[in-house]
Every structure is written in structure tokens, then in C-alpha cells.
CSV table of C-alpha atoms in Angstrom, one decimal:
chain,number,residue,atom,x,y,z
A,1,MET,CA,-34.1,-120.2,-112.4
A,2,LYS,CA,-34.0,-116.2,-112.6
A,3,LYS,CA,-30.7,-114.8,-111.8
A,4,GLU,CA,-32.4,-112.4,-108.6
A,5,PHE,CA,-33.4,-115.8,-107.0
A,6,THR,CA,-29.8,-117.2,-106.9
A,7,LEU,CA,-26.3,-116.7,-105.7
A,8,ASN,CA,-22.9,-118.3,-107.0
A,9,ALA,CA,-21.4,-120.3,-104.3
A,10,ARG,CA,-18.1,-120.5,-105.1
A,11,LEU,CA,-17.0,-122.5,-101.6
A,12,VAL,CA,-19.4,-125.3,-102.5
A,13,GLY,CA,-18.1,-125.2,-105.9
A,14,ALA,CA,-14.8,-125.1,-105.4
A,15,LEU,CA,-14.9,-127.8,-103.3
A,16,TYR,CA,-17.2,-130.3,-105.8
A,17,HIS,CA,-14.4,-129.0,-108.3
A,18,ILE,CA,-11.3,-130.7,-106.1
A,19,GLY,CA,-13.2,-133.4,-105.7
A,20,MET,CA,-13.4,-134.2,-109.5
A,21,LEU,CA,-10.0,-133.4,-109.6
A,22,ILE,CA,-8.9,-136.0,-107.3
A,23,LYS,CA,-11.7,-138.6,-108.9
A,24,LYS,CA,-13.5,-138.6,-105.9
A,25,PRO,CA,-16.6,-136.2,-106.6
A,26,TYR,CA,-18.3,-136.7,-103.1
A,27,TYR,CA,-14.9,-136.4,-101.3
A,28,PHE,CA,-16.3,-133.2,-99.2
A,29,GLU,CA,-19.1,-133.6,-97.3
A,30,GLN,CA,-21.1,-130.8,-99.0
A,31,SER,CA,-24.7,-131.3,-98.6
A,32,ALA,CA,-25.2,-130.6,-95.2
A,33,LEU,CA,-23.1,-127.6,-95.9
A,34,PHE,CA,-25.7,-126.6,-98.8
A,35,TRP,CA,-28.6,-127.4,-96.6
A,36,SER,CA,-27.5,-125.7,-93.6
A,37,THR,CA,-27.0,-122.8,-95.6
A,38,ASN,CA,-30.6,-122.5,-97.3
A,39,ARG,CA,-31.8,-122.8,-93.9
A,40,LEU,CA,-30.0,-119.8,-92.3
A,41,PHE,CA,-31.3,-117.7,-95.2
A,42,SER,CA,-34.4,-118.6,-94.6
A,43,PHE,CA,-34.7,-117.5,-91.0
A,44,TYR,CA,-32.6,-114.4,-92.4
A,45,TYR,CA,-35.5,-113.6,-94.4
A,46,ARG,CA,-37.9,-114.1,-91.7
A,47,ILE,CA,-36.3,-111.5,-89.4
A,48,VAL,CA,-35.5,-109.0,-92.2
A,49,THR,CA,-38.9,-108.7,-93.5
A,50,VAL,CA,-40.0,-107.7,-90.2
A,51,TYR,CA,-38.2,-104.5,-90.9
A,52,ASN,CA,-36.3,-103.4,-93.8
A,53,PRO,CA,-35.9,-99.5,-94.9
A,54,LYS,CA,-36.0,-100.4,-98.2
A,55,ILE,CA,-39.2,-101.4,-98.6
A,56,ALA,CA,-42.7,-99.9,-96.8
A,57,TYR,CA,-43.8,-103.3,-95.9
A,58,SER,CA,-43.0,-104.3,-92.1
A,59,GLY,CA,-43.5,-108.2,-91.5
A,60,ASP,CA,-45.0,-109.9,-88.1
A,61,LYS,CA,-42.4,-109.4,-85.1
A,62,SER,CA,-44.3,-112.4,-82.6
A,63,PHE,CA,-41.7,-114.8,-83.4
A,64,LEU,CA,-38.8,-112.1,-84.2
A,65,ASP,CA,-37.1,-113.5,-80.8
A,66,ALA,CA,-36.9,-116.9,-81.5
A,67,ASP,CA,-36.0,-116.2,-85.1
A,68,LEU,CA,-33.0,-114.3,-83.8
A,69,GLU,CA,-32.0,-117.4,-81.3
A,70,SER,CA,-32.8,-120.1,-83.9
A,71,TYR,CA,-30.3,-117.8,-86.3
A,72,ILE,CA,-27.6,-117.5,-83.8
A,73,ILE,CA,-27.8,-121.2,-83.5
A,74,ARG,CA,-27.9,-122.3,-87.0
A,75,HIS,CA,-24.8,-119.5,-87.9
A,76,ARG,CA,-22.9,-122.0,-85.7
A,77,ILE,CA,-23.7,-125.0,-87.5
A,78,ILE,CA,-22.2,-123.4,-90.7
A,79,LEU,CA,-19.3,-123.0,-89.4
A,80,ASN,CA,-18.9,-126.4,-88.5
A,81,ASP,CA,-19.5,-127.6,-91.6
A,82,ILE,CA,-17.0,-125.1,-93.1
A,83,ALA,CA,-14.7,-126.6,-90.5
A,84,TYR,CA,-15.1,-130.2,-91.7
A,85,ALA,CA,-14.6,-129.2,-95.1
A,86,VAL,CA,-11.3,-127.8,-94.3
A,87,TRP,CA,-10.5,-130.4,-92.4
A,88,GLN,CA,-10.8,-132.9,-94.9
A,89,LEU,CA,-8.7,-130.6,-97.4
A,90,LEU,CA,-6.0,-130.6,-94.9
A,91,GLU,CA,-6.0,-134.3,-94.6
A,92,LEU,CA,-6.0,-134.7,-98.4
A,93,CYS,CA,-3.2,-132.3,-98.1
A,94,GLY,CA,-1.3,-134.6,-95.4
A,95,LEU,CA,-1.5,-131.5,-92.8
A,96,ASN,CA,-2.3,-133.1,-89.4
A,97,VAL,CA,-3.6,-130.0,-87.1
A,98,GLY,CA,-4.3,-132.8,-84.1
A,99,LEU,CA,-8.1,-132.6,-84.6
A,100,SER,CA,-11.1,-135.2,-85.5
A,101,PRO,CA,-14.0,-134.9,-86.6
A,102,LYS,CA,-17.5,-136.2,-84.6
A,103,GLY,CA,-20.4,-137.3,-85.4
A,104,GLY,CA,-20.3,-141.6,-85.8
A,105,VAL,CA,-18.9,-143.0,-89.0
A,106,HIS,CA,-21.6,-141.7,-91.8
A,107,PRO,CA,-20.1,-138.4,-92.9
A,108,LYS,CA,-23.6,-136.8,-93.4
A,109,ASN,CA,-23.2,-136.5,-89.4
A,110,ARG,CA,-20.1,-135.4,-89.2
A,111,GLU,CA,-18.7,-132.2,-88.4
A,112,LEU,CA,-15.8,-130.1,-86.3
A,113,SER,CA,-15.5,-127.4,-83.9
A,114,PHE,CA,-14.9,-124.2,-86.0
A,115,PHE,CA,-13.6,-122.7,-83.1
A,116,ASP,CA,-11.2,-125.6,-82.1
A,117,LEU,CA,-10.0,-125.9,-85.3
A,118,GLU,CA,-9.1,-122.0,-85.2
A,119,LYS,CA,-7.4,-122.8,-81.6
A,120,LYS,CA,-5.4,-125.6,-83.4
A,121,LEU,CA,-4.5,-123.7,-86.6
A,122,SER,CA,-3.3,-120.5,-84.1
A,123,THR,CA,-0.7,-122.8,-82.3
A,124,ASN,CA,0.4,-124.7,-85.4
A,125,SER,CA,3.5,-123.1,-87.0
A,126,ASP,CA,3.5,-125.1,-90.3
A,127,SER,CA,4.4,-122.5,-93.1
A,128,ARG,CA,2.2,-124.0,-95.3
A,129,LEU,CA,-0.4,-123.0,-93.2
A,130,ASP,CA,-0.4,-119.6,-93.0
A,131,GLY,CA,-2.9,-118.7,-95.8
A,132,MET,CA,-5.5,-120.8,-94.4
A,133,ARG,CA,-4.7,-119.6,-90.4
A,134,GLY,CA,-5.2,-116.0,-91.4
A,135,VAL,CA,-8.2,-116.4,-93.0
A,136,ILE,CA,-9.7,-118.6,-90.0
A,137,GLN,CA,-8.6,-116.4,-87.7
A,138,ARG,CA,-10.3,-113.1,-89.2
A,139,GLY,CA,-13.3,-115.0,-89.4
A,140,ALA,CA,-13.1,-116.2,-85.9
A,141,THR,CA,-12.5,-112.3,-84.4
A,142,LYS,CA,-15.8,-111.1,-86.6
A,143,PHE,CA,-18.1,-114.7,-85.7
A,144,SER,CA,-16.7,-114.1,-81.2
A,145,PHE,CA,-20.3,-112.3,-80.2
A,146,LEU,CA,-22.3,-115.3,-82.1
A,147,LYS,CA,-20.1,-118.0,-80.7
A,148,ASP,CA,-20.8,-116.6,-77.0
A,149,GLN,CA,-24.1,-115.9,-77.5
A,150,ARG,CA,-25.2,-119.1,-79.1
A,151,ASP,CA,-23.1,-121.1,-76.0
A,152,ASN,CA,-25.5,-119.0,-73.6
A,153,ILE,CA,-28.4,-119.5,-75.5
A,154,ALA,CA,-28.0,-123.6,-76.0
A,155,HIS,CA,-26.2,-124.2,-72.7
A,156,TYR,CA,-26.7,-121.2,-70.3
A,157,LYS,CA,-30.7,-120.8,-70.7
A,158,ALA,CA,-30.0,-117.3,-72.1
A,159,SER,CA,-33.0,-115.6,-74.0
A,160,ILE,CA,-33.5,-112.8,-76.4
A,161,LEU,CA,-35.8,-109.4,-75.7
A,162,VAL,CA,-36.8,-107.0,-78.5
A,163,PHE,CA,-37.1,-103.9,-77.8
A,164,GLY,CA,-39.2,-100.8,-79.0
A,165,ASP,CA,-42.4,-99.6,-80.5
A,166,GLY,CA,-41.6,-101.1,-84.2
A,167,PRO,CA,-41.0,-101.2,-86.8
A,168,ASP,CA,-37.2,-100.7,-86.5
A,169,PHE,CA,-36.4,-103.3,-83.4
A,170,ASP,CA,-33.5,-103.2,-81.3
A,171,PHE,CA,-32.6,-106.6,-79.0
A,172,ALA,CA,-30.7,-107.7,-75.8
A,173,ILE,CA,-29.6,-111.4,-74.7
A,174,MET,CA,-30.8,-111.7,-71.4
A,175,ASN,CA,-29.0,-114.6,-69.5
A,176,ALA,CA,-30.7,-117.2,-66.9
A,177,ALA,CA,-30.4,-114.6,-64.0
A,178,GLY,CA,-32.6,-112.0,-65.3
A,179,THR,CA,-29.5,-109.6,-66.1
A,180,MET,CA,-28.5,-108.0,-69.3
A,181,PRO,CA,-25.5,-106.1,-71.0
A,182,THR,CA,-25.1,-102.5,-69.6
A,183,VAL,CA,-23.0,-99.7,-70.2
A,184,SER,CA,-22.3,-96.9,-67.3
A,185,ASP,CA,-22.7,-92.9,-68.5
A,186,GLY,CA,-22.1,-91.0,-65.4
A,187,ASP,CA,-24.8,-91.9,-62.9
A,188,THR,CA,-27.3,-93.6,-65.7
A,189,THR,CA,-27.0,-96.9,-66.6
A,190,LYS,CA,-28.1,-98.1,-70.0
A,191,LEU,CA,-28.8,-101.4,-72.0
A,192,VAL,CA,-26.4,-102.3,-74.6
A,193,LEU,CA,-28.9,-102.9,-77.4
A,194,LYS,CA,-28.0,-104.2,-80.9
A,195,ASN,CA,-30.4,-103.1,-84.0
A,196,VAL,CA,-31.9,-106.1,-85.5
A,197,PHE,CA,-32.1,-105.3,-88.7
A,198,ARG,CA,-28.5,-104.4,-88.8
A,199,PHE,CA,-26.7,-106.6,-86.7
A,200,THR,CA,-28.5,-109.7,-89.0
A,201,ASN,CA,-27.9,-108.0,-92.5
A,202,GLU,CA,-24.4,-107.2,-91.1
A,203,GLN,CA,-23.3,-110.8,-90.2
A,204,HIS,CA,-25.2,-112.4,-92.9
A,205,LEU,CA,-23.2,-110.5,-95.2
A,206,PHE,CA,-19.8,-110.9,-93.6
A,207,LEU,CA,-20.5,-114.5,-93.5
A,208,TRP,CA,-21.4,-115.0,-96.8
A,209,GLU,CA,-18.5,-112.3,-98.8
A,210,TRP,CA,-16.3,-114.3,-96.3
A,211,MET,CA,-17.0,-118.2,-97.3
A,212,ASN,CA,-17.3,-117.5,-100.9
A,213,GLY,CA,-14.4,-114.9,-101.3
A,214,GLU,CA,-11.0,-115.3,-98.9
A,215,LEU,CA,-12.2,-118.6,-97.4
A,216,THR,CA,-12.2,-120.2,-101.1
A,217,ASP,CA,-9.2,-118.4,-102.5
A,218,SER,CA,-7.5,-119.7,-99.5
A,219,ILE,CA,-9.1,-123.5,-100.0
A,220,VAL,CA,-7.8,-123.0,-103.7
A,221,SER,CA,-4.2,-121.7,-102.6
A,222,LEU,CA,-3.8,-124.8,-100.7
A,223,ALA,CA,-5.3,-127.2,-102.9
A,224,GLN,CA,-2.7,-125.7,-105.9
A,225,ALA,CA,0.1,-125.6,-103.4
A,226,ASN,CA,-0.5,-129.6,-103.1
A,227,GLY,CA,-0.6,-130.4,-106.7
A,228,ILE,CA,-4.1,-130.1,-107.4
A,229,PRO,CA,-5.1,-128.1,-110.1
A,230,ALA,CA,-7.6,-126.0,-108.7
A,231,ASP,CA,-8.9,-123.9,-111.7
A,232,PRO,CA,-11.9,-120.9,-110.3
A,233,SER,CA,-13.1,-120.6,-113.3
A,234,SER,CA,-14.6,-123.7,-113.6
A,235,PHE,CA,-16.6,-123.0,-110.4
A,236,ALA,CA,-20.4,-122.7,-111.4
A,237,THR,CA,-22.7,-123.8,-108.4
A,238,GLN,CA,-25.7,-121.4,-107.6
A,239,LEU,CA,-27.5,-121.5,-104.6
A,240,SER,CA,-31.1,-120.8,-105.2
A,241,GLY,CA,-33.4,-119.6,-102.2
A,242,GLY,CA,-36.4,-118.1,-103.6
A,243,ALA,CA,-37.3,-114.7,-101.8
A,244,ALA,CA,-34.6,-114.8,-99.8
A,245,ILE,CA,-32.0,-114.6,-101.6
A,246,ALA,CA,-33.8,-111.9,-103.6
A,247,LEU,CA,-34.1,-109.6,-100.7
A,248,PHE,CA,-30.7,-110.5,-99.6
A,249,LYS,CA,-29.3,-109.4,-103.3
A,250,GLU,CA,-31.7,-106.2,-103.2
A,251,ILE,CA,-30.5,-105.1,-99.5
A,252,ASN,CA,-26.7,-105.0,-100.1
A,253,GLY,CA,-26.3,-104.3,-103.9
A,254,ILE,CA,-25.4,-107.5,-105.3
A,255,ASP,CA,-26.0,-108.3,-108.9
């Protein structure tokens, strides 16, 4: 696989490495996380190819609203997959935060609410959790808009409306009652719009850097503090995603 079509997936590599060290290669459920990440990249690609300021070509916006809704929903799936992996590590280290995953007995069906984990960590004063607590809280702060809008779309029949003549579009989220977020400017009331390209790329870039940066580092630190000699130089897992990853790397200047 050519380099431009792959990304270094440190989080998945770290989890597999720790599993090998404890003689349980598949202790952490990673297949769901890997699959969810690939799916999110697919929707990222569909969205940013409608308009990408780095290239002259603009794609078809016919399904842009649906793709944005799907992106927001699938973003939460990844967070829940991450939360389950973190919970597995906490259990391995004897750190009980008072949560149990849902989804039945089969590991591939199990998940844990990322935001439930964040709440539990925020009220747990165990100093051994300080590093992980801070990382999860910083992520939760950044993901709060996506959290709210996923709930609105999935539970309260909200929908995304796309605005503009293109190719650079904006969007707003309309709730079931037909209202959308507004802001007052003197005697004028304006819709609160978000730019499709900037919103999607910024959220995607932050998620990728967060999960493979400080989250992975905190997982390694917690493992090492509990006698598991995790070695970051041993993480060699690559995420392959063809054109979606190549475009993501080009847009964000990733080598």
C-alpha cells in the first residue's frame, strides 16, 4: 500500500501491543473501532469532495445533508468504541469506575457511552486516573456539539439543511418543530450557520490527532504505571483507506 493511502493508527497499535504483552492479543475489542474509523473516513471523503479549496473539482451535493447527519452519528460510534477500550484497560488495571458496557456478551457487540465514562471519571478522585481523566474531559469538551446534534438527529427528528449556491456550502440543524439556531444583531435575526468543509475537516482532524496522540499516550502511561511495559516504538499498525486518507493527508499537510 502506497504511503499516501495509509495513516499511522497509534491507538489501535497500542491496544494490540498491550494485549500481546499480557498474552491476550485480542483482549481489547479493536475490530469495531477499526471498522468504525474506516466508515467515518468514507463519510469524510464524501463530504469534503463536494467542496475542497485545495482542488478545482467540486462534487455532487445531492446527498450532502444526509452525509453530514451520518458523519455526526458515526462520530459517536467511534467515541463509544474508544470508551469501551478504555474501560477494558481500567478493568485490567483494577480500576473500577462504576460502569458496565452494554450490547450483550459478544465482545464485538459491546460498547460503552463515552460521555457516561467522562462523567464517572470527573467524579472519581483516584489520583491514578488523573492523566486519563484530563484527556477524556478535553475530548468531551470538543465533542459536545457533535454529542448534542447526534442526539437531536437520532432521537428528536432534527435534520440538517444545506445553504448556499455552492460550491462552498454552509449548514444549520433544524429541529422537529422547524426552528433553527439564531443570533440577534440589533433588529436583525440571523441563522447560525456552520461552514460544511471547515466544520467537517476540523472535527475530523481533532478526533484523529486526539485519539492517536494524547489519548494513546495516556493509555500507555496507565499501562506502564500498572506494570505493563508498553513501548510506543512497537506500535506499527496502519489504517488503509485509499482516496479518503490520501485526501485527508493532503488537506491537512500530513506526511
